[in-house]
Amino acid sequence: MNPQLHACHNFTRPITRRDALRQFGIGFGATALSGLLGPLARAQPPASAALRGTTAARIGGKAKRVIFLFMHGGPSAVDSFDYKPALEQHDGQTAPQLPKITFAAANGREGSKLWKSPWAFTPRGQSGHRVSDLFPHLGGLVDEMCFLHSCHGTAPDHGAAVLKMNTGTEAFVRPSMGSWMLYGLGSENENLPGFITISPSDKHGGVRNYGSAFLPAEFQGTPLGNENLKARDARFRFLAKPNDPTQRRELDFLRTLNAPGAAGDNALDARIATFEMAFKMQMAAPEVLDISRESKATRAAYGLDQPATADFGTQCLLARRFAEAGVRFIQVSTGFKWDQHGGLIKGHNENARATDQPCAALLRDLRERGLLDDTLVLWGGEFGRTPTREGGDGRDHNPHGYTMWLAGGGVKPGRVGSTDELGYFATDNKIHLNDLHATLLALMGLDHEKLTYRYAGRDFRLTDVAGHVVKEVFA
């Protein structure tokens, strides 16, 4: 008899695989376990202590969930929601005292001639906020939106800007915004992931934009389809046929072998939890994904009966269904379509036609179902575009001043901040992306300075060491 085995266990319970790996896991056994857990095994504190830390970060907020309508590629603010009459006055003139954007200069495209918007701007709603003819449907809802006209960042290229928008950093591997929110608040549905990204892109950071990095794996985003797949065909990967009793027995046996709850093994517990979630999703996900049960009127409202709007309309309708089901963070992506260095008139027309009606239908549907009050909707891209012309009819990247908008979730309709008279630089009440993240967390009832996770010897947060809450957006 092995005396060490006898001393350690006294035969009060059988040795588990976890015990064996912990006490005898040398050589290939230890290497295999390290490979399985990866960097998660080195993250501190353990999940139990980390969750206690999130309690201090909770400050109370009206919003319970987020729907992020991501316009990947950078829609032009001066052609959509930020009306600039000075562009009409100075159309074709050399832009006064405007520096060349780094990205443009690197490619030999100065774009120094001002170009008025090809679309007319019309006062809409009781507020009279001017919206371009690109967005007639959203224009009818301006009185429910809070326009952030002074957003700005530092990254002039898509890759860094998309990562900054989604993770708070331009270069490092960090948890995504949705992962932080799920970590701070937990999930409202045990049978679906708390963070779902619909039709995400594999460009400009790919999975890093919805990954959990050093946070436990249970907080990562779950992709539904991708940008190269029609939304109607999107399915969650690796879901076998539902209600398989063999799978249930296998999961129960796995959990028994790994004796969950032992101190210091939270990463492995999180991995097992993902297996459990996949099993539960086999029953819950098909029902949520089945939009055939929606009324003909609802399907028409989202544009599912029109080729131009059917795909993005399906994504928005799924977002509403996920919101109803208690998913904490839902991201809907257009795919990389808004980057018109040339052909802006054609490209922005097509993109707006595809997204305008579905986005407006989503807001109305949420309101009619009583969900808009506690659902925070965010619309925008990774940056805007210049007020100057590039090539024949294009605009270059502009991270210095652009517009995003919020609706629902305790937001006060109106406008915050502004850009200069040409729409180039944020000037009044500037909102950096760190500020946007801090504000989103606050609307969700989380203090961005206290929502931290200790990893590799320091406390990390979504806003790092920056960011302030834009209190003007609160109702």
PDB file of N, CA and C in Angstrom, residues 108 194 254 269 328:
ATOM      1  N   GLY A 108      -0.159  58.555 -48.990  1.00  0.00           N
ATOM      2  CA  GLY A 108      -0.040  59.566 -50.017  1.00  0.00           C
ATOM      3  C   GLY A 108      -1.349  60.220 -50.411  1.00  0.00           C
ATOM      4  N   GLY A 194     -24.026  34.608 -21.303  1.00  0.00           N
ATOM      5  CA  GLY A 194     -24.350  35.964 -20.896  1.00  0.00           C
ATOM      6  C   GLY A 194     -23.861  37.013 -21.864  1.00  0.00           C
ATOM      7  N   LEU A 254     -17.757  13.678 -15.482  1.00  0.00           N
ATOM      8  CA  LEU A 254     -16.628  14.613 -15.531  1.00  0.00           C
ATOM      9  C   LEU A 254     -16.589  15.476 -14.288  1.00  0.00           C
ATOM     10  N   ASP A 269     -12.724  24.723 -13.125  1.00  0.00           N
ATOM     11  CA  ASP A 269     -14.162  24.800 -12.878  1.00  0.00           C
ATOM     12  C   ASP A 269     -14.853  25.594 -13.976  1.00  0.00           C
ATOM     13  N   ARG A 328     -26.899  39.237 -21.182  1.00  0.00           N
ATOM     14  CA  ARG A 328     -26.423  40.496 -20.600  1.00  0.00           C
ATOM     15  C   ARG A 328     -25.862  41.457 -21.649  1.00  0.00           C
TER      16      ARG A 328
END
